[in-house]
CSV table of N, CA and C in Angstrom, one decimal:
chain,number,residue,atom,x,y,z
H,1376,MET,N,13.8,-202.5,58.3
H,1376,MET,CA,13.9,-201.6,59.6
H,1376,MET,C,13.2,-202.5,60.7
H,1377,GLN,N,12.1,-203.3,60.3
H,1377,GLN,CA,11.5,-204.5,61.2
H,1377,GLN,C,12.5,-205.3,61.6
H,1378,GLN,N,13.5,-206.0,60.8
H,1378,GLN,CA,14.3,-206.9,61.2
H,1378,GLN,C,15.4,-206.3,62.2
H,1379,THR,N,15.7,-205.3,62.1
H,1379,THR,CA,16.9,-204.6,63.0
H,1379,THR,C,15.9,-204.1,64.4
H,1380,GLN,N,14.8,-203.9,64.5
H,1380,GLN,CA,13.5,-203.8,65.7
H,1380,GLN,C,13.7,-205.0,66.4
H,1381,THR,N,13.4,-206.1,65.7
H,1381,THR,CA,13.1,-207.5,66.3
H,1381,THR,C,14.6,-208.0,66.8
H,1382,LYS,N,15.9,-207.7,66.3
H,1382,LYS,CA,17.1,-208.1,66.7
H,1382,LYS,C,17.5,-207.1,67.9
H,1383,TYR,N,17.3,-205.6,67.8
H,1383,TYR,CA,17.2,-205.2,69.2
H,1383,TYR,C,16.2,-205.6,70.2
H,1384,ASP,N,15.1,-206.0,69.9
H,1384,ASP,CA,14.4,-206.7,71.2
H,1384,ASP,C,14.8,-207.9,71.9
H,1385,GLU,N,15.6,-208.9,70.9
H,1385,GLU,CA,16.0,-209.9,71.2
H,1385,GLU,C,17.4,-209.8,72.0
H,1386,ALA,N,18.0,-208.7,71.5
H,1386,ALA,CA,19.2,-208.3,72.6
H,1386,ALA,C,18.5,-207.4,74.1
H,1387,LEU,N,17.8,-207.0,74.0
H,1387,LEU,CA,17.3,-206.5,75.6
H,1387,LEU,C,16.7,-207.7,75.9
H,1388,GLN,N,16.4,-208.9,75.6
H,1388,GLN,CA,16.1,-209.9,76.3
H,1388,GLN,C,16.8,-210.6,77.0
H,1389,GLU,N,17.9,-210.7,75.8
H,1389,GLU,CA,19.3,-211.7,76.2
H,1389,GLU,C,20.0,-210.7,77.2
H,1390,GLU,N,20.0,-209.3,76.9
H,1390,GLU,CA,20.7,-208.6,78.1
H,1390,GLU,C,20.3,-208.9,79.5
H,1391,ALA,N,18.7,-208.9,79.4
H,1391,ALA,CA,18.2,-209.2,81.1
H,1391,ALA,C,18.5,-210.5,81.7
H,1392,ILE,N,18.9,-211.7,80.6
H,1392,ILE,CA,18.8,-212.9,80.8
H,1392,ILE,C,20.8,-212.7,81.4
H,1393,LEU,N,21.4,-212.3,80.8
H,1393,LEU,CA,22.8,-212.2,81.1
H,1393,LEU,C,22.9,-211.5,82.4
H,1394,THR,N,22.5,-210.5,82.7
H,1394,THR,CA,22.6,-209.5,84.0
H,1394,THR,C,22.0,-210.6,85.0
H,1395,GLN,N,20.9,-211.3,84.9
H,1395,GLN,CA,20.4,-212.3,85.8
H,1395,GLN,C,21.4,-213.3,86.2
H,1396,ARG,N,21.8,-214.0,85.2
H,1396,ARG,CA,23.2,-215.0,85.5
H,1396,ARG,C,24.6,-214.3,86.1
H,1397,ILE,N,24.8,-213.0,85.5
H,1397,ILE,CA,25.9,-212.3,86.2
H,1397,ILE,C,25.5,-212.5,87.9
H,1398,SER,N,24.3,-211.7,88.0
H,1398,SER,CA,23.6,-211.8,89.5
H,1398,SER,C,23.7,-212.8,90.7
H,1399,LEU,N,23.4,-214.1,89.7
H,1399,LEU,CA,23.5,-215.1,90.6
H,1399,LEU,C,25.1,-215.7,90.9
H,1400,CYS,N,25.8,-215.3,90.2
H,1400,CYS,CA,27.3,-215.9,90.2
H,1400,CYS,C,27.5,-215.2,91.3
H,1401,LYS,N,27.5,-213.8,91.0
H,1401,LYS,CA,28.0,-212.9,92.4
H,1401,LYS,C,27.3,-213.7,93.6
H,1402,GLU,N,26.1,-214.1,93.7
H,1402,GLU,CA,25.4,-214.5,95.1
H,1402,GLU,C,26.0,-215.6,95.3
H,1403,PHE,N,26.3,-216.6,94.5
H,1403,PHE,CA,26.5,-217.8,94.5
H,1403,PHE,C,28.2,-217.7,95.3
H,1404,ILE,N,29.1,-216.6,95.1
H,1404,ILE,CA,30.4,-216.3,95.5
H,1404,ILE,C,30.3,-215.8,96.7
H,1405,ASP,N,29.4,-215.1,97.2
H,1405,ASP,CA,29.2,-214.6,98.4
H,1405,ASP,C,28.6,-216.0,99.5
H,1406,ILE,N,27.8,-216.9,98.8
H,1406,ILE,CA,27.4,-217.9,99.7
H,1406,ILE,C,28.8,-218.8,99.6
H,1407,ILE,N,29.6,-219.0,98.9
H,1407,ILE,CA,30.7,-219.8,98.9
H,1407,ILE,C,31.4,-219.6,100.0
H,1408,LEU,N,31.9,-218.0,99.9
H,1408,LEU,CA,32.8,-217.3,100.9
H,1408,LEU,C,32.3,-217.5,102.1
H,1409,GLU,N,31.1,-217.2,102.2
H,1409,GLU,CA,30.4,-217.1,103.9
H,1409,GLU,C,30.4,-218.5,104.5
H,1410,TYR,N,30.3,-219.8,103.4
H,1410,TYR,CA,30.2,-221.1,103.8
H,1410,TYR,C,32.2,-221.4,104.3
H,1411,ILE,N,32.7,-220.9,103.5
H,1411,ILE,CA,34.3,-220.8,103.6
H,1411,ILE,C,34.7,-220.5,105.1
H,1412,THR,N,33.8,-219.4,105.6
H,1412,THR,CA,34.3,-218.8,106.5
H,1412,THR,C,33.9,-219.4,107.8
H,1413,HIS,N,32.7,-220.2,107.6
H,1413,HIS,CA,32.4,-220.9,108.7
H,1413,HIS,C,32.7,-222.6,108.8
H,1414,LYS,N,33.3,-222.9,107.7
H,1414,LYS,CA,33.8,-224.3,107.7
H,1414,LYS,C,35.3,-224.2,107.3
H,1415,ALA,N,36.0,-223.5,107.4
H,1415,ALA,CA,37.5,-223.3,106.9
H,1415,ALA,C,38.5,-224.3,107.5
H,1416,ASP,N,38.0,-224.6,109.1
H,1416,ASP,CA,38.9,-225.8,109.8
H,1416,ASP,C,38.4,-227.1,109.1
H,1417,SER,N,37.4,-227.1,108.8
H,1417,SER,CA,36.8,-228.9,108.4
H,1417,SER,C,36.9,-228.9,106.8
H,1418,ILE,N,36.9,-228.3,105.7
H,1418,ILE,CA,37.0,-228.2,104.5
H,1418,ILE,C,38.5,-228.4,103.8
H,1419,HIS,N,38.4,-228.8,102.5
H,1419,HIS,CA,39.8,-228.7,102.1
H,1419,HIS,C,39.9,-227.4,101.4
H,1420,ILE,N,40.6,-226.3,101.8
H,1420,ILE,CA,40.8,-225.3,101.2
H,1420,ILE,C,41.1,-224.9,99.9
H,1421,LEU,N,41.8,-225.7,99.3
H,1421,LEU,CA,42.4,-225.9,97.9
H,1421,LEU,C,41.3,-225.7,96.7
H,1422,THR,N,40.3,-227.1,97.3
H,1422,THR,CA,39.2,-227.2,96.6
H,1422,THR,C,38.2,-226.0,96.6
H,1423,ALA,N,37.7,-225.4,97.6
H,1423,ALA,CA,37.2,-224.4,97.9
H,1423,ALA,C,37.4,-223.4,97.1
H,1424,GLU,N,38.6,-223.1,96.9
H,1424,GLU,CA,39.3,-221.9,96.3
H,1424,GLU,C,39.1,-222.3,94.8
H,1425,ASP,N,39.4,-223.6,94.4
H,1425,ASP,CA,39.1,-224.1,93.0
H,1425,ASP,C,37.6,-223.9,92.5
H,1426,ILE,N,36.8,-223.9,93.6
H,1426,ILE,CA,35.0,-224.0,93.1
H,1426,ILE,C,34.8,-222.3,92.9
H,1427,VAL,N,35.2,-221.4,94.2
H,1427,VAL,CA,34.9,-219.9,94.1
H,1427,VAL,C,35.6,-219.5,92.6
H,1428,THR,N,36.8,-220.1,92.2
H,1428,THR,CA,37.5,-219.5,91.3
H,1428,THR,C,37.0,-219.8,89.9
H,1429,ALA,N,35.9,-221.0,90.2
H,1429,ALA,CA,35.4,-221.4,88.8
H,1429,ALA,C,34.0,-220.6,88.4
H,1430,VAL,N,33.4,-220.3,89.7
H,1430,VAL,CA,32.3,-219.5,89.4
H,1430,VAL,C,32.3,-218.1,88.8
H,1431,HIS,N,33.7,-217.5,89.8
H,1431,HIS,CA,34.0,-216.1,89.3
H,1431,HIS,C,34.3,-216.3,87.8
H,1432,THR,N,35.1,-217.3,87.3
H,1432,THR,CA,35.3,-217.3,85.8
H,1432,THR,C,34.3,-217.4,85.2
H,1433,ILE,N,33.2,-218.0,85.2
H,1433,ILE,CA,31.7,-218.1,84.7
H,1433,ILE,C,31.2,-216.7,84.6
H,1434,GLY,N,31.4,-216.0,85.6
H,1434,GLY,CA,31.1,-214.7,86.0
H,1434,GLY,C,31.6,-213.4,84.9
H,1435,GLN,N,32.8,-213.8,84.9
H,1435,GLN,CA,33.5,-213.0,84.0
H,1435,GLN,C,33.1,-213.1,82.6
H,1436,ASP,N,33.1,-214.6,82.1
H,1436,ASP,CA,32.9,-214.9,81.0
H,1436,ASP,C,31.3,-214.2,80.5
H,1437,LEU,N,30.6,-214.2,81.5
H,1437,LEU,CA,29.1,-213.6,81.5
H,1437,LEU,C,29.5,-212.1,80.9
H,1438,GLU,N,30.2,-211.4,81.7
H,1438,GLU,CA,30.4,-210.2,81.8
H,1438,GLU,C,30.9,-209.8,80.2
H,1439,THR,N,31.9,-210.7,79.7
H,1439,THR,CA,32.2,-210.3,78.3
H,1439,THR,C,31.5,-210.5,77.6
H,1440,GLU,N,30.5,-211.5,77.6
H,1440,GLU,CA,29.4,-211.8,76.7
H,1440,GLU,C,28.4,-210.5,76.7
H,1441,LEU,N,27.9,-209.9,77.8
H,1441,LEU,CA,27.1,-208.8,78.2
H,1441,LEU,C,27.9,-207.6,77.4
H,1442,LEU,N,29.2,-207.4,77.7
H,1442,LEU,CA,30.0,-206.4,77.1
H,1442,LEU,C,29.6,-206.5,75.4
H,1443,HIS,N,29.9,-207.8,74.7
H,1443,HIS,CA,29.5,-207.9,73.5
H,1443,HIS,C,28.3,-207.4,73.1
H,1444,LEU,N,27.5,-208.0,73.7
H,1444,LEU,CA,25.9,-207.8,73.3
H,1444,LEU,C,25.4,-206.4,73.3
H,1445,ARG,N,25.9,-205.5,74.3
H,1445,ARG,CA,25.8,-204.1,74.7
H,1445,ARG,C,26.3,-203.5,73.5
H,1446,LEU,N,27.5,-203.8,73.2
H,1446,LEU,CA,28.0,-202.9,71.6
H,1446,LEU,C,27.4,-203.4,70.5
H,1447,GLU,N,26.7,-204.6,70.2
H,1447,GLU,CA,25.9,-204.8,69.4
H,1447,GLU,C,24.5,-204.2,69.6
H,1448,LYS,N,24.0,-203.9,70.6
H,1448,LYS,CA,22.6,-203.0,70.9
H,1448,LYS,C,22.9,-201.9,70.7
H,1449,GLY,N,23.8,-201.3,71.0
H,1449,GLY,CA,24.2,-199.9,70.6
H,1449,GLY,C,24.2,-199.9,69.2
H,1450,ILE,N,24.7,-200.6,68.1
H,1450,ILE,CA,25.1,-200.5,67.0
H,1450,ILE,C,23.3,-200.6,66.4
H,1451,LEU,N,22.6,-201.5,66.7
H,1451,LEU,CA,21.2,-201.4,66.3
H,1451,LEU,C,20.4,-200.4,66.8
H,1452,GLU,N,20.5,-199.7,68.1
H,1452,GLU,CA,19.9,-198.8,68.5
H,1452,GLU,C,20.3,-197.3,67.6
H,1453,ASN,N,21.6,-197.3,67.1
H,1453,ASN,CA,21.9,-196.3,66.1
H,1453,ASN,C,21.2,-196.5,64.7
H,1454,LYS,N,21.1,-197.8,64.2
H,1454,LYS,CA,20.2,-198.0,63.0
H,1454,LYS,C,18.9,-197.7,63.4
H,1455,LEU,N,18.4,-197.8,64.1
H,1455,LEU,CA,17.0,-197.5,64.5
H,1455,LEU,C,16.3,-196.4,64.8
H,1456,LYS,N,17.5,-195.3,65.2
H,1456,LYS,CA,17.4,-194.0,65.0
H,1456,LYS,C,17.6,-193.4,63.7
H,1457,ALA,N,18.3,-194.1,62.6
H,1457,ALA,CA,18.3,-193.4,61.2
H,1457,ALA,C,17.3,-193.0,60.8
């Protein structure tokens, strides 16, 4: 039971970190889009699009990782209740 509790506590910490990382990606996307709005006439738009897409992809990967972590956390929580 102690091992399950330890894994659950670790999952909670990892969930907080992933949530923070996802939030940062979203914030960076907003910053990049704002930058593009102000500099669209003087920057290479395709490069800017590649950059914002790359950050978005990182965010999606983190969201998938968070989904799997939450699934694992739910299973651990079920074991703790038993």
